[in-house]
Short mmCIF file of C-alpha atoms in Angstrom, two decimals:
data_model
loop_
_atom_site.label_atom_id
_atom_site.label_comp_id
_atom_site.label_asym_id
_atom_site.label_seq_id
_atom_site.Cartn_x
_atom_site.Cartn_y
_atom_site.Cartn_z
CA MET A 1 6.73 -6.05 -6.73
CA HIS A 2 3.99 -7.41 -9.01
CA ILE A 3 4.65 -11.12 -9.45
CA ALA A 4 4.12 -11.98 -13.10
CA GLU A 5 1.30 -14.07 -14.52
CA GLY A 6 1.86 -17.80 -14.08
CA PHE A 7 5.12 -17.34 -12.16
CA LEU A 8 3.92 -18.86 -8.87
CA PRO A 9 3.12 -22.58 -8.58
CA PRO A 10 -0.66 -23.15 -8.72
CA LEU A 11 -0.95 -24.21 -5.06
CA HIS A 12 0.92 -21.10 -3.91
CA ALA A 13 -1.22 -18.84 -6.09
CA ALA A 14 -4.41 -20.43 -4.76
CA ALA A 15 -3.23 -20.19 -1.15
CA TRP A 16 -2.43 -16.47 -1.40
CA THR A 17 -5.79 -15.85 -3.03
CA ALA A 18 -7.52 -17.61 -0.14
CA VAL A 19 -5.57 -15.56 2.40
CA ALA A 20 -6.31 -12.24 0.68
CA LEU A 21 -9.99 -12.82 -0.05
CA PRO A 22 -11.40 -12.19 3.46
CA PHE A 23 -9.55 -8.86 3.64
CA VAL A 24 -11.00 -7.80 0.30
CA ILE A 25 -14.54 -8.73 1.37
CA ILE A 26 -14.22 -6.76 4.62
CA SER A 27 -12.72 -3.88 2.66
CA ALA A 28 -15.65 -3.83 0.23
CA ARG A 29 -18.06 -3.53 3.15
CA ARG A 30 -15.97 -0.75 4.68
CA VAL A 31 -15.83 1.22 1.42
CA ASN A 32 -19.57 0.80 0.89
CA GLN A 33 -20.27 2.03 4.43
CA LEU A 34 -17.90 4.96 3.99
CA MET A 35 -19.59 6.10 0.79
CA GLN A 36 -23.02 5.85 2.40
CA ASP A 37 -22.08 7.62 5.63
CA GLN A 38 -19.67 10.18 4.15
CA PRO A 39 -20.45 10.65 0.43
CA GLN A 40 -18.41 13.85 0.41
CA THR A 41 -15.24 11.74 0.66
CA LYS A 42 -15.81 9.91 -2.65
CA LEU A 43 -13.42 12.20 -4.50
CA LEU A 44 -10.63 11.63 -1.97
CA LEU A 45 -11.27 7.90 -2.10
CA ALA A 46 -11.03 7.86 -5.88
CA ALA A 47 -7.89 10.02 -5.74
CA SER A 48 -6.27 7.55 -3.34
CA GLY A 49 -6.95 4.71 -5.77
CA ALA A 50 -5.68 6.75 -8.71
CA PHE A 51 -2.50 7.64 -6.78
CA ALA A 52 -1.81 3.95 -6.14
CA PHE A 53 -2.54 3.09 -9.78
CA VAL A 54 -0.16 5.68 -11.20
CA LEU A 55 2.74 5.05 -8.83
CA SER A 56 2.54 1.28 -9.02
CA ALA A 57 2.32 1.36 -12.82
CA LEU A 58 5.76 3.01 -13.07
CA LYS A 59 7.86 -0.14 -12.87
CA LEU A 60 11.53 -1.03 -13.12
CA PRO A 61 12.85 -4.54 -13.95
CA SER A 62 13.97 -6.43 -10.86
CA VAL A 63 13.90 -10.10 -9.84
CA THR A 64 13.01 -12.45 -12.69
CA GLY A 65 9.24 -12.75 -12.64
CA SER A 66 8.79 -9.53 -10.70
CA CYS A 67 9.57 -5.79 -10.80
CA SER A 68 10.21 -2.78 -8.58
CA HIS A 69 7.98 0.27 -8.27
CA ALA A 70 6.44 2.55 -5.69
CA THR A 71 3.11 1.28 -4.32
CA GLY A 72 1.12 4.43 -3.51
CA THR A 73 -1.00 2.60 -0.93
CA GLY A 74 0.34 4.51 2.06
CA LEU A 75 -1.65 7.63 1.18
CA GLY A 76 -4.99 5.80 1.27
CA ALA A 77 -4.07 4.13 4.56
CA ILE A 78 -3.21 7.52 6.05
CA LEU A 79 -6.44 9.14 4.89
CA PHE A 80 -8.95 6.33 5.41
CA GLY A 81 -7.23 3.66 7.47
CA PRO A 82 -5.80 0.45 5.99
CA SER A 83 -8.99 -1.55 5.52
CA VAL A 84 -10.18 0.38 2.46
CA MET A 85 -6.95 -0.27 0.57
CA ALA A 86 -7.55 -4.00 0.14
CA LEU A 87 -10.43 -3.27 -2.24
CA LEU A 88 -8.79 -0.27 -3.90
CA GLY A 89 -5.56 -2.20 -4.33
CA THR A 90 -7.40 -5.18 -5.82
CA ILE A 91 -9.06 -2.90 -8.37
CA VAL A 92 -5.72 -1.27 -9.20
CA LEU A 93 -3.93 -4.60 -9.59
CA THR A 94 -6.73 -6.10 -11.69
CA PHE A 95 -6.71 -3.18 -14.12
CA GLN A 96 -2.93 -3.31 -14.37
CA ALA A 97 -2.98 -7.05 -15.05
CA LEU A 98 -5.63 -6.69 -17.76
CA LEU A 99 -4.53 -3.44 -19.38
CA LEU A 100 -0.78 -3.22 -18.79
CA ALA A 101 0.26 -6.90 -18.51
CA HIS A 102 1.67 -5.85 -15.14
CA GLY A 103 1.32 -8.66 -12.63
CA GLY A 104 -1.32 -11.24 -13.47
CA LEU A 105 -4.65 -12.80 -12.61
CA THR A 106 -3.24 -16.06 -11.26
CA THR A 107 -0.87 -14.11 -9.01
CA LEU A 108 -3.45 -11.47 -8.08
CA GLY A 109 -3.99 -12.85 -4.58
CA ALA A 110 -0.28 -12.78 -3.79
CA ASN A 111 0.11 -9.25 -5.14
CA VAL A 112 -2.97 -8.03 -3.28
CA PHE A 113 -1.69 -9.50 -0.02
CA SER A 114 1.69 -7.80 -0.26
CA MET A 115 0.71 -4.43 -1.74
CA ALA A 116 -2.90 -3.84 -0.69
CA ILE A 117 -2.98 -5.55 2.72
CA VAL A 118 0.43 -5.73 4.40
CA GLY A 119 1.77 -2.42 3.07
CA PRO A 120 -1.23 -0.32 4.19
CA TRP A 121 -1.40 -1.96 7.63
CA VAL A 122 2.30 -1.33 8.21
CA ALA A 123 1.88 2.29 7.09
CA TYR A 124 -1.14 2.70 9.39
CA GLY A 125 0.67 1.21 12.38
CA LEU A 126 3.72 3.39 11.87
CA LEU A 127 1.60 6.51 11.53
CA ARG A 128 -0.26 5.78 14.76
CA GLY A 129 2.92 4.89 16.60
CA THR A 130 4.91 7.93 15.55
CA GLN A 131 2.01 10.29 16.24
CA ARG A 132 1.64 8.87 19.75
CA LEU A 133 5.31 9.72 20.21
CA ASN A 134 4.49 13.31 19.11
CA ALA A 135 6.64 13.08 16.01
CA PRO A 136 6.26 15.91 13.49
CA LEU A 137 3.57 15.25 10.93
CA ALA A 138 6.00 15.18 8.01
CA VAL A 139 8.15 12.57 9.76
CA SER A 140 5.13 10.38 10.55
CA VAL A 141 3.79 10.48 7.00
CA PHE A 142 7.22 9.94 5.45
CA LEU A 143 8.03 6.90 7.58
CA ALA A 144 4.55 5.44 7.11
CA ALA A 145 4.65 5.67 3.31
CA MET A 146 8.29 4.65 2.93
CA LEU A 147 8.25 1.67 5.28
CA GLY A 148 4.82 0.57 4.09
CA ASP A 149 6.38 0.39 0.63
CA MET A 150 9.36 -1.60 1.92
CA ALA A 151 7.06 -3.97 3.82
CA THR A 152 5.36 -4.81 0.52
CA TYR A 153 8.67 -5.85 -0.99
CA THR A 154 9.69 -7.80 2.07
CA VAL A 155 6.49 -9.84 1.75
CA THR A 156 7.02 -10.30 -1.98
CA ALA A 157 10.53 -11.58 -1.32
CA GLY A 158 9.06 -14.00 1.20
CA GLN A 159 6.42 -15.17 -1.27
CA LEU A 160 9.07 -15.83 -3.91
CA ALA A 161 11.32 -17.55 -1.38
CA LEU A 162 8.49 -19.86 -0.33
CA ALA A 163 7.85 -20.76 -3.95
CA PHE A 164 11.51 -21.12 -4.93
CA PRO A 165 13.71 -22.06 -1.93
CA ASP A 166 17.43 -22.16 -2.59
CA PRO A 167 18.70 -25.74 -2.99
CA ALA A 168 21.73 -25.02 -0.80
CA SER A 169 20.68 -22.38 1.74
CA GLY A 170 16.96 -23.11 1.84
CA LEU A 171 14.13 -20.65 2.51
CA LEU A 172 16.22 -18.09 4.42
CA GLY A 173 18.95 -18.04 1.83
CA SER A 174 16.43 -17.57 -0.96
CA PHE A 175 14.72 -14.74 0.96
CA ILE A 176 18.02 -12.94 1.50
CA LYS A 177 18.87 -13.26 -2.19
CA PHE A 178 15.51 -11.89 -3.31
CA MET A 179 15.74 -8.98 -0.86
CA GLY A 180 19.28 -8.28 -1.99
CA VAL A 181 18.13 -7.94 -5.59
CA PHE A 182 15.10 -5.81 -4.68
CA ALA A 183 16.93 -3.39 -2.37
CA PRO A 184 19.08 -1.38 -4.85
CA THR A 185 16.03 -0.27 -6.85
CA GLN A 186 13.40 -0.31 -4.13
CA LEU A 187 15.06 1.75 -1.40
CA PRO A 188 15.30 4.92 -3.54
CA LEU A 189 11.73 4.39 -4.79
CA ALA A 190 10.46 4.02 -1.22
CA VAL A 191 12.17 7.27 -0.21
CA VAL A 192 10.63 9.07 -3.19
CA GLU A 193 7.20 7.69 -2.34
CA GLY A 194 7.58 8.87 1.26
CA LEU A 195 8.52 12.38 0.18
CA LEU A 196 5.74 12.57 -2.41
CA THR A 197 3.17 11.41 0.13
CA VAL A 198 4.30 14.14 2.54
CA VAL A 199 3.83 16.76 -0.20
CA ILE A 200 0.34 15.51 -1.03
CA VAL A 201 -0.80 15.33 2.61
CA ASN A 202 0.44 18.89 3.19
CA LEU A 203 -1.43 20.10 0.09
CA LEU A 204 -4.60 18.38 1.26
CA ARG A 205 -4.28 19.97 4.70
CA GLN A 206 -3.96 23.37 3.05
CA HIS A 207 -6.82 23.05 0.57
CA SER A 208 -9.15 20.27 1.77
CA LEU A 209 -8.98 20.42 5.55
CA ASP A 210 -12.74 20.23 6.04
CA GLU A 211 -12.97 17.05 3.96
CA LEU A 212 -10.06 15.53 5.88
CA ARG A 213 -11.69 16.28 9.20
CA ASP A 214 -14.84 14.50 8.01
CA LEU A 215 -12.85 11.29 7.70
CA GLN A 216 -12.34 11.19 11.47
CA ALA A 217 -9.60 8.59 11.09
CA PHE A 218 -6.90 10.75 12.64
CA PRO A 219 -8.50 13.93 14.07
CA ARG A 220 -5.22 15.17 15.51
CA LEU A 221 -3.38 14.51 12.27
CA PHE A 222 -5.71 16.73 10.30
CA SER A 223 -6.15 19.48 12.85
CA LEU A 224 -4.66 22.89 12.35
CA GLU A 225 -2.69 22.36 15.53
CA ALA A 226 -0.91 19.25 14.24
CA ARG A 227 2.80 19.82 14.04
CA SER A 228 4.20 20.08 10.51
#
């Protein structure tokens, strides 16, 4: 998913940075407020960032100028809501660009928008929707994490299509081609991420239920009565 350094045209890179920046600023305020109001959640917050860092650092080659990997952002969106992940994701992507040559600084805005903004919001919306339909907890968490991951790659394919439209079939044709190359590696990774997120949420409910209840993001989700 990470678009490589210098791969996007300068105007595209600048535009995605401008789009992502307000989300990151709002996220920074949300994280600061969360740490002031609920300091006991700092460990969970750090763990959510670390989870995203580790999963998104395990990459497979994919489209030229990009790669496939799990995102890990669904867990943070489930625990804290999606707004905190814009900042956490920006930190993760910056460290990966500087330390691992994974992604880049010029493409940071584009990568933040797809992985740290769109993915978490899709995961959050799916979790809320499936829980309102009284879906089992495991199903809700699995779908949220898996489809949040796939949403990230759909946006990345769109970003690449906008930058490099196909001469014959145009924007749509380019998007379909990019998605077609992403899908064989990304679908299995998304399923694995969904399953792993279910395991982690179940472990947290078993061993850290009081801390989860303090988050107050999804009281029913983290209640003992929530269906497994």
